[in-house]
Amino acid sequence: MSRQHEDGQVAAAAAALKAAGVADADTARCTPLSGGTYNTVVRVVFDDHRRWVVKIPPPPSAPGLSHEKELLRGEVAFYTSAATAPAIPVPTVLHSELDPYAAGGPYLISTLCPGRPWNELSETIRDDERRRLRRELGAVVARLHTVAGTGFGYPAAPLGPPPATWRQAFTAMIHAVLDDADRYRVRLPVSPARVRELLAAAAGVLDDVARPVLVHFDLWEGNLLLDGEPGARTLSGVIDGERMFWGDPVADFVSLALFGNLEDDADFLAGYEAVAGPLRFDASVRLRLALYRVYLYLIMLVEVAPRDYPPEQVARTRKHVIPRLLAAVETLDGTHI
């Protein structure tokens, strides 16, 4: 990141603080944070040791996927909704402007959760501590899934009016990312027509989901913070909730085992079941998991175009994602509906 770019991010954060009426914004120390690929994120430290985060989305005219309109609205919804359940370590929303066409632009100002991203610490975590943390994570995710919404889909309704059923909502989500692949001319390893055909054949299983719950949908270790000394770390933050939607709790199981299978994670499942009760990976759950894997992997393949990833990053993404997408498609193709 160039110094000029960093200065621009700091200036944008300072403007957001002043727009929010923060009296001591001029004395705050602002530092851009890396790791994200969508929003501008800046850490703010005040003289009285308050630690905040300012998040600023790209302008509405910036290239993006169809579902990415007003993602900041979803992030605010995630944090405020998660805060209604017990013992979920999410940032507290302090100030926000969600109108993308507001004079000063949209922004989110929240508290900064302590700790460091789990993926940065992964090599220093012993097996016994990892198992305990996975159990702790399972319990936190189960509590997230106790938070119910009033409708299905993305809070900003970027794909049209809120649908009445999860089948309608998820079908629109898949169709939108396939349309994005066509729009950005992204070469997919399976044709959009074939994906639509498999979705139509499997869509009946989505009717097993009658209650929309809070789904983060991006719970990889980079969005989970750990705090404390080695051997005594705890889960201190569930962050970057802008990908959230109201839907099937099973959808969160994809990013929790991004290129694996959550059925193999006995520790996570033990923590989850301690809160939510027994979890059965029956035919319906496995088929829905395959559908959600297809959706996430399609997003990962298509988003490289509007975000203008460098060629080496595009190649790395395709190398890791394409085999998993094809495996999920094969699961759908081999299932007798």
PDB file of N, CA, C and O in Angstrom, residues 19 36 47 56 64 80 176 178 287-288 309 334:
ATOM      1  N   ALA A  19     -18.058  13.782  10.571  1.00  0.00           N
ATOM      2  CA  ALA A  19     -19.457  13.727  10.146  1.00  0.00           C
ATOM      3  C   ALA A  19     -20.332  13.105  11.223  1.00  0.00           C
ATOM      4  O   ALA A  19     -21.516  13.446  11.363  1.00  0.00           O
ATOM      5  N   GLY A  36      -8.502  -6.899   4.459  1.00  0.00           N
ATOM      6  CA  GLY A  36      -9.761  -6.918   3.747  1.00  0.00           C
ATOM      7  C   GLY A  36      -9.549  -6.669   2.259  1.00  0.00           C
ATOM      8  O   GLY A  36      -8.504  -6.185   1.827  1.00  0.00           O
ATOM      9  N   ASP A  47      -6.703   9.535  22.818  1.00  0.00           N
ATOM     10  CA  ASP A  47      -5.813   9.746  23.954  1.00  0.00           C
ATOM     11  C   ASP A  47      -6.290   9.041  25.215  1.00  0.00           C
ATOM     12  O   ASP A  47      -5.481   8.700  26.092  1.00  0.00           O
ATOM     13  N   ILE A  56     -15.296   2.174   5.595  1.00  0.00           N
ATOM     14  CA  ILE A  56     -15.876   2.967   4.511  1.00  0.00           C
ATOM     15  C   ILE A  56     -15.956   2.092   3.262  1.00  0.00           C
ATOM     16  O   ILE A  56     -14.932   1.559   2.802  1.00  0.00           O
ATOM     17  N   GLY A  64     -18.637  -4.262  -8.882  1.00  0.00           N
ATOM     18  CA  GLY A  64     -18.918  -5.198  -7.802  1.00  0.00           C
ATOM     19  C   GLY A  64     -19.916  -6.243  -8.240  1.00  0.00           C
ATOM     20  O   GLY A  64     -20.471  -6.178  -9.348  1.00  0.00           O
ATOM     21  N   THR A  80     -25.606  -5.537  15.282  1.00  0.00           N
ATOM     22  CA  THR A  80     -26.697  -5.183  16.198  1.00  0.00           C
ATOM     23  C   THR A  80     -27.563  -6.395  16.517  1.00  0.00           C
ATOM     24  O   THR A  80     -28.046  -6.527  17.649  1.00  0.00           O
ATOM     25  N   ALA A 176     -27.950 -14.546  -9.485  1.00  0.00           N
ATOM     26  CA  ALA A 176     -27.262 -13.257  -9.561  1.00  0.00           C
ATOM     27  C   ALA A 176     -25.764 -13.435  -9.780  1.00  0.00           C
ATOM     28  O   ALA A 176     -25.162 -12.730 -10.610  1.00  0.00           O
ATOM     29  N   LEU A 178     -24.253 -15.996 -11.095  1.00  0.00           N
ATOM     30  CA  LEU A 178     -24.052 -16.537 -12.435  1.00  0.00           C
ATOM     31  C   LEU A 178     -24.180 -15.438 -13.488  1.00  0.00           C
ATOM     32  O   LEU A 178     -23.420 -15.398 -14.463  1.00  0.00           O
ATOM     33  N   LEU A 287     -27.241 -32.033   1.146  1.00  0.00           N
ATOM     34  CA  LEU A 287     -27.565 -31.459  -0.156  1.00  0.00           C
ATOM     35  C   LEU A 287     -27.557 -29.935  -0.097  1.00  0.00           C
ATOM     36  O   LEU A 287     -27.046 -29.260  -0.998  1.00  0.00           O
ATOM     37  N   ARG A 288     -28.096 -29.380   0.987  1.00  0.00           N
ATOM     38  CA  ARG A 288     -28.050 -27.922   1.135  1.00  0.00           C
ATOM     39  C   ARG A 288     -26.607 -27.431   1.260  1.00  0.00           C
ATOM     40  O   ARG A 288     -26.234 -26.391   0.690  1.00  0.00           O
ATOM     41  N   TYR A 309      -8.061  -8.383  -9.274  1.00  0.00           N
ATOM     42  CA  TYR A 309      -6.938  -9.063  -8.630  1.00  0.00           C
ATOM     43  C   TYR A 309      -5.784  -9.223  -9.621  1.00  0.00           C
ATOM     44  O   TYR A 309      -6.008  -9.407 -10.824  1.00  0.00           O
ATOM     45  N   GLY A 334     -24.860 -36.131  -8.528  1.00  0.00           N
ATOM     46  CA  GLY A 334     -25.018 -37.545  -8.171  1.00  0.00           C
ATOM     47  C   GLY A 334     -26.128 -37.810  -7.192  1.00  0.00           C
ATOM     48  O   GLY A 334     -26.348 -38.959  -6.785  1.00  0.00           O
TER      49      GLY A 334
END
